[in-house]
GROMACS .gro file of C-alpha atoms in nm:
model
  238
    1MET     CA    1  -1.776  -7.627  -8.505
    2ALA     CA    2  -1.571  -7.654  -8.823
    3ASN     CA    3  -1.609  -7.972  -9.026
    4SER     CA    4  -1.288  -8.165  -8.979
    5LYS     CA    5  -1.310  -8.277  -9.345
    6GLY     CA    6  -1.368  -7.935  -9.488
    7LYS     CA    7  -1.066  -7.717  -9.575
    8PHE     CA    8  -1.010  -7.379  -9.735
    9LEU     CA    9  -0.720  -7.154  -9.813
   10LEU     CA   10  -0.720  -6.789  -9.711
   11CYS     CA   11  -0.439  -6.620  -9.901
   12TYR     CA   12  -0.317  -6.261  -9.907
   13HIS     CA   13  -0.168  -6.164 -10.244
   14ASP     CA   14   0.069  -5.889 -10.355
   15PHE     CA   15   0.285  -5.830 -10.048
   16SER     CA   16   0.547  -5.611 -10.220
   17ILE     CA   17   0.809  -5.366 -10.113
   18ASP     CA   18   0.580  -5.079 -10.217
   19SER     CA   19   0.270  -5.204 -10.037
   20ALA     CA   20   0.446  -5.357  -9.737
   21GLN     CA   21   0.344  -5.117  -9.465
   22ILE     CA   22  -0.029  -5.120  -9.548
   23VAL     CA   23  -0.044  -5.489  -9.630
   24PHE     CA   24   0.142  -5.586  -9.308
   25SER     CA   25  -0.123  -5.402  -9.108
   26ASN     CA   26  -0.404  -5.574  -9.297
   27ILE     CA   27  -0.247  -5.915  -9.248
   28GLN     CA   28  -0.223  -5.865  -8.876
   29LYS     CA   29  -0.585  -5.757  -8.863
   30ILE     CA   30  -0.697  -6.070  -9.051
   31LYS     CA   31  -0.484  -6.291  -8.822
   32SER     CA   32  -0.653  -6.141  -8.517
   33PHE     CA   33  -0.991  -6.207  -8.674
   34ILE     CA   34  -0.932  -6.575  -8.761
   35GLY     CA   35  -0.697  -6.658  -8.477
   36LYS     CA   36  -0.411  -6.803  -8.680
   37SER     CA   37  -0.152  -6.728  -8.946
   38PHE     CA   38  -0.216  -6.803  -9.314
   39PRO     CA   39  -0.043  -6.800  -9.656
   40VAL     CA   40   0.099  -6.473  -9.788
   41LEU     CA   41   0.204  -6.433 -10.154
   42VAL     CA   42   0.515  -6.216 -10.190
   43VAL     CA   43   0.629  -6.012 -10.490
   44PRO     CA   44   1.005  -6.022 -10.431
   45ASN     CA   45   1.120  -5.745 -10.668
   46THR     CA   46   1.353  -5.502 -10.493
   47SER     CA   47   1.508  -5.330 -10.794
   48ASN     CA   48   1.543  -4.955 -10.761
   49ALA     CA   49   1.473  -4.967 -10.386
   50SER     CA   50   1.704  -4.817 -10.130
   51SER     CA   51   1.903  -5.045  -9.902
   52LEU     CA   52   1.701  -4.916  -9.603
   53LYS     CA   53   1.371  -4.999  -9.770
   54ILE     CA   54   1.495  -5.345  -9.866
   55SER     CA   55   1.608  -5.406  -9.510
   56GLU     CA   56   1.267  -5.302  -9.374
   57PHE     CA   57   1.088  -5.525  -9.627
   58SER     CA   58   1.308  -5.823  -9.535
   59SER     CA   59   1.249  -5.760  -9.163
   60MET     CA   60   0.871  -5.762  -9.207
   61LEU     CA   61   0.884  -6.085  -9.407
   62LYS     CA   62   1.109  -6.249  -9.146
   63GLU     CA   63   0.863  -6.139  -8.879
   64LEU     CA   64   0.586  -6.316  -9.072
   65GLU     CA   65   0.805  -6.627  -9.109
   66ASN     CA   66   0.869  -6.632  -8.737
   67ASP     CA   67   0.495  -6.591  -8.672
   68ASN     CA   68   0.425  -6.911  -8.876
   69PHE     CA   69   0.291  -6.737  -9.184
   70GLU     CA   70   0.347  -6.939  -9.500
   71LEU     CA   71   0.528  -6.742  -9.773
   72LEU     CA   72   0.486  -6.815 -10.143
   73LEU     CA   73   0.661  -6.657 -10.440
   74HIS     CA   74   0.418  -6.442 -10.638
   75GLY     CA   75   0.588  -6.378 -10.973
   76CYS     CA   76   0.896  -6.162 -11.004
   77THR     CA   77   0.782  -5.802 -11.038
   78HIS     CA   78   0.404  -5.850 -11.096
   79HIS     CA   79   0.439  -5.635 -11.409
   80ALA     CA   80   0.518  -5.768 -11.757
   81ASN     CA   81   0.844  -5.688 -11.929
   82LEU     CA   82   0.702  -5.553 -12.252
   83THR     CA   83   1.025  -5.614 -12.441
   84GLN     CA   84   0.977  -5.993 -12.412
   85LYS     CA   85   0.810  -6.169 -12.701
   86ARG     CA   86   0.481  -6.340 -12.623
   87THR     CA   87   0.223  -6.562 -12.790
   88LEU     CA   88  -0.110  -6.424 -12.897
   89TYR     CA   89  -0.258  -6.569 -12.576
   90GLY     CA   90   0.011  -6.390 -12.374
   91ARG     CA   91  -0.063  -6.052 -12.540
   92PHE     CA   92  -0.432  -6.101 -12.480
   93ALA     CA   93  -0.370  -6.183 -12.111
   94LEU     CA   94  -0.172  -5.861 -12.077
   95SER     CA   95  -0.460  -5.662 -12.222
   96LEU     CA   96  -0.696  -5.821 -11.968
   97THR     CA   97  -0.470  -5.758 -11.668
   98GLN     CA   98  -0.320  -5.415 -11.725
   99ASN     CA   99   0.016  -5.584 -11.801
  100GLU     CA  100   0.026  -5.770 -11.468
  101ALA     CA  101   0.032  -6.124 -11.622
  102GLU     CA  102   0.413  -6.121 -11.643
  103PHE     CA  103   0.455  -6.493 -11.724
  104ALA     CA  104   0.170  -6.516 -11.978
  105GLY     CA  105   0.274  -6.651 -12.318
  106LEU     CA  106   0.654  -6.634 -12.261
  107SER     CA  107   0.899  -6.861 -12.436
  108GLU     CA  108   1.065  -7.135 -12.237
  109LYS     CA  109   1.387  -6.934 -12.210
  110ASP     CA  110   1.219  -6.609 -12.098
  111SER     CA  111   0.997  -6.792 -11.853
  112LEU     CA  112   1.292  -6.964 -11.683
  113GLU     CA  113   1.492  -6.641 -11.677
  114SER     CA  114   1.206  -6.456 -11.508
  115LEU     CA  115   1.154  -6.738 -11.260
  116ASN     CA  116   1.526  -6.746 -11.176
  117GLN     CA  117   1.527  -6.369 -11.135
  118ALA     CA  118   1.237  -6.401 -10.890
  119TYR     CA  119   1.439  -6.657 -10.692
  120GLN     CA  120   1.737  -6.426 -10.688
  121TYR     CA  121   1.528  -6.141 -10.545
  122TRP     CA  122   1.391  -6.388 -10.284
  123GLN     CA  123   1.735  -6.505 -10.180
  124ASN     CA  124   1.848  -6.142 -10.150
  125LEU     CA  125   1.577  -6.093  -9.889
  126ASP     CA  126   1.744  -6.374  -9.679
  127LEU     CA  127   1.423  -6.580  -9.652
  128LYS     CA  128   1.360  -6.947  -9.617
  129PRO     CA  129   1.275  -7.116  -9.952
  130PRO     CA  130   0.925  -7.034 -10.074
  131VAL     CA  131   0.655  -7.298 -10.021
  132GLY     CA  132   0.510  -7.245 -10.366
  133PHE     CA  133   0.480  -7.027 -10.672
  134VAL     CA  134   0.173  -6.841 -10.802
  135ALA     CA  135   0.197  -6.652 -11.127
  136PRO     CA  136   0.043  -6.305 -11.108
  137THR     CA  137  -0.321  -6.323 -11.229
  138TRP     CA  138  -0.263  -6.699 -11.275
  139HIS     CA  139  -0.195  -6.655 -11.647
  140ALA     CA  140   0.113  -6.857 -11.740
  141ASN     CA  141   0.278  -7.037 -12.029
  142PRO     CA  142   0.322  -7.405 -12.126
  143PHE     CA  143   0.667  -7.425 -11.959
  144LEU     CA  144   0.617  -7.258 -11.624
  145LYS     CA  145   0.458  -7.548 -11.433
  146LYS     CA  146   0.743  -7.786 -11.508
  147GLN     CA  147   1.001  -7.516 -11.431
  148VAL     CA  148   0.845  -7.446 -11.093
  149LEU     CA  149   0.798  -7.809 -10.996
  150LYS     CA  150   1.166  -7.873 -11.071
  151LYS     CA  151   1.243  -7.640 -10.784
  152ASN     CA  152   1.055  -7.882 -10.557
  153ILE     CA  153   0.781  -7.638 -10.459
  154ILE     CA  154   0.404  -7.621 -10.508
  155PHE     CA  155   0.258  -7.467 -10.824
  156GLU     CA  156  -0.079  -7.299 -10.825
  157GLU     CA  157  -0.306  -7.258 -11.130
  158ARG     CA  158  -0.639  -7.080 -11.140
  159LEU     CA  159  -0.831  -7.400 -11.062
  160LYS     CA  160  -0.564  -7.642 -10.936
  161ILE     CA  161  -0.286  -7.668 -10.682
  162ILE     CA  162  -0.006  -7.904 -10.788
  163SER     CA  163   0.250  -8.072 -10.558
  164PRO     CA  164   0.620  -8.111 -10.657
  165THR     CA  165   0.548  -8.475 -10.742
  166GLY     CA  166   0.264  -8.378 -10.977
  167LYS     CA  167  -0.034  -8.457 -10.753
  168SER     CA  168  -0.310  -8.204 -10.806
  169ILE     CA  169  -0.602  -8.081 -10.600
  170TYR     CA  170  -0.906  -7.899 -10.744
  171SER     CA  171  -0.913  -7.555 -10.593
  172PRO     CA  172  -1.152  -7.289 -10.727
  173VAL     CA  173  -1.057  -6.934 -10.643
  174VAL     CA  174  -1.258  -6.640 -10.517
  175SER     CA  175  -1.108  -6.294 -10.579
  176PHE     CA  176  -1.263  -5.950 -10.581
  177ALA     CA  177  -0.967  -5.764 -10.730
  178GLY     CA  178  -1.066  -5.571 -11.043
  179ILE     CA  179  -1.436  -5.643 -11.002
  180PRO     CA  180  -1.649  -5.345 -11.114
  181SER     CA  181  -1.877  -5.199 -10.848
  182LEU     CA  182  -2.186  -5.285 -11.051
  183THR     CA  183  -2.106  -5.656 -11.052
  184LEU     CA  184  -1.979  -5.675 -10.695
  185PRO     CA  185  -2.306  -5.822 -10.554
  186LEU     CA  186  -2.276  -6.105 -10.807
  187ALA     CA  187  -1.910  -6.159 -10.714
  188LEU     CA  188  -2.000  -6.176 -10.345
  189ALA     CA  189  -2.279  -6.424 -10.417
  190TYR     CA  190  -2.037  -6.635 -10.620
  191GLY     CA  191  -1.785  -6.612 -10.336
  192ASN     CA  192  -2.036  -6.742 -10.087
  193LEU     CA  193  -2.128  -7.029 -10.320
  194ILE     CA  194  -1.769  -7.135 -10.385
  195MET     CA  195  -1.645  -7.102 -10.029
  196GLY     CA  196  -1.938  -7.310  -9.909
  197SER     CA  197  -1.890  -7.581 -10.173
  198LYS     CA  198  -1.792  -7.929 -10.063
  199THR     CA  199  -1.595  -7.985 -10.382
  200GLY     CA  200  -1.219  -7.940 -10.365
  201VAL     CA  201  -1.032  -7.689 -10.151
  202PRO     CA  202  -1.160  -7.336 -10.229
  203ARG     CA  203  -0.932  -7.040 -10.204
  204LEU     CA  204  -1.017  -6.686 -10.089
  205ALA     CA  205  -0.753  -6.467 -10.257
  206LEU     CA  206  -0.739  -6.127 -10.090
  207HIS     CA  207  -0.561  -5.824 -10.237
  208PRO     CA  208  -0.456  -5.481 -10.108
  209VAL     CA  209  -0.725  -5.314 -10.318
  210ASP     CA  210  -0.991  -5.504 -10.119
  211PHE     CA  211  -0.915  -5.297  -9.807
  212PRO     CA  212  -1.076  -5.104  -9.654
  213LYS     CA  213  -1.348  -5.088  -9.924
  214LEU     CA  214  -1.462  -5.452  -9.893
  215GLU     CA  215  -1.331  -5.527  -9.544
  216SER     CA  216  -1.663  -5.579  -9.374
  217LYS     CA  217  -1.800  -5.796  -9.653
  218ILE     CA  218  -1.479  -6.001  -9.667
  219PHE     CA  219  -1.477  -6.055  -9.294
  220ALA     CA  220  -1.842  -6.166  -9.306
  221LEU     CA  221  -1.751  -6.418  -9.578
  222ILE     CA  222  -1.454  -6.545  -9.373
  223GLU     CA  223  -1.670  -6.575  -9.061
  224LYS     CA  224  -1.930  -6.778  -9.254
  225THR     CA  225  -1.672  -7.000  -9.416
  226ILE     CA  226  -1.476  -7.071  -9.099
  227LYS     CA  227  -1.790  -7.217  -8.939
  228LEU     CA  228  -1.791  -7.483  -9.211
  229LYS     CA  229  -1.428  -7.534  -9.296
  230LYS     CA  230  -1.086  -7.519  -9.145
  231PRO     CA  231  -0.830  -7.270  -9.281
  232VAL     CA  232  -0.515  -7.458  -9.381
  233PHE     CA  233  -0.169  -7.401  -9.528
  234TYR     CA  234  -0.054  -7.517  -9.869
  235ARG     CA  235   0.193  -7.750  -9.701
  236GLU     CA  236  -0.099  -7.933  -9.536
  237LEU     CA  237  -0.266  -8.022  -9.866
  238PHE     CA  238  -0.030  -8.299  -9.976
   0.00000   0.00000   0.00000
């Protein structure tokens, strides 16, 4: 029986218009395995997509909404605009993430413009307001947290989840995306350690690249964790 005091977040990242068909199938498989819906992080960019593809993407997201999945905004495009100026930290973050850390090291103006563009894409999909915002790869800038919280939604950092009122919860993350095969056993051992920890609310951040390669290992980790903790939504944390 799950410990009523233990909680964890199971989150699926990178639901985008290009990955929608495959990711939607994976999400349904995970739901069948754990017996409930869970948070999904959506990349809202629909630029250069056909009206038909946008309509299909919107329909899938609405189906998830209607099935009680919790939708969060996951950046704008999940790829950095290389014409934007960045701090040294921001340029370093891009080098570490194959240019996926789109908010890393941006100026206050560029950060807000990118956030507002993400909201515009989201609104174009005719969805309910997002529950929270998670910057791709968690790399950000000094202004993003305040900008997000002003929109009255949750902001997630690599090690913390912050409510719109500024209350924070320690939340270490387990992710296997980008992990070299040679170090995967270590990553899995770390994942088991963090997900079993009694400190904070650990997150298991799943990505499209995890499936089907790591599917059996991930499901084993979920099965082990769910015996100790209850999977929750972000909205239940505060």
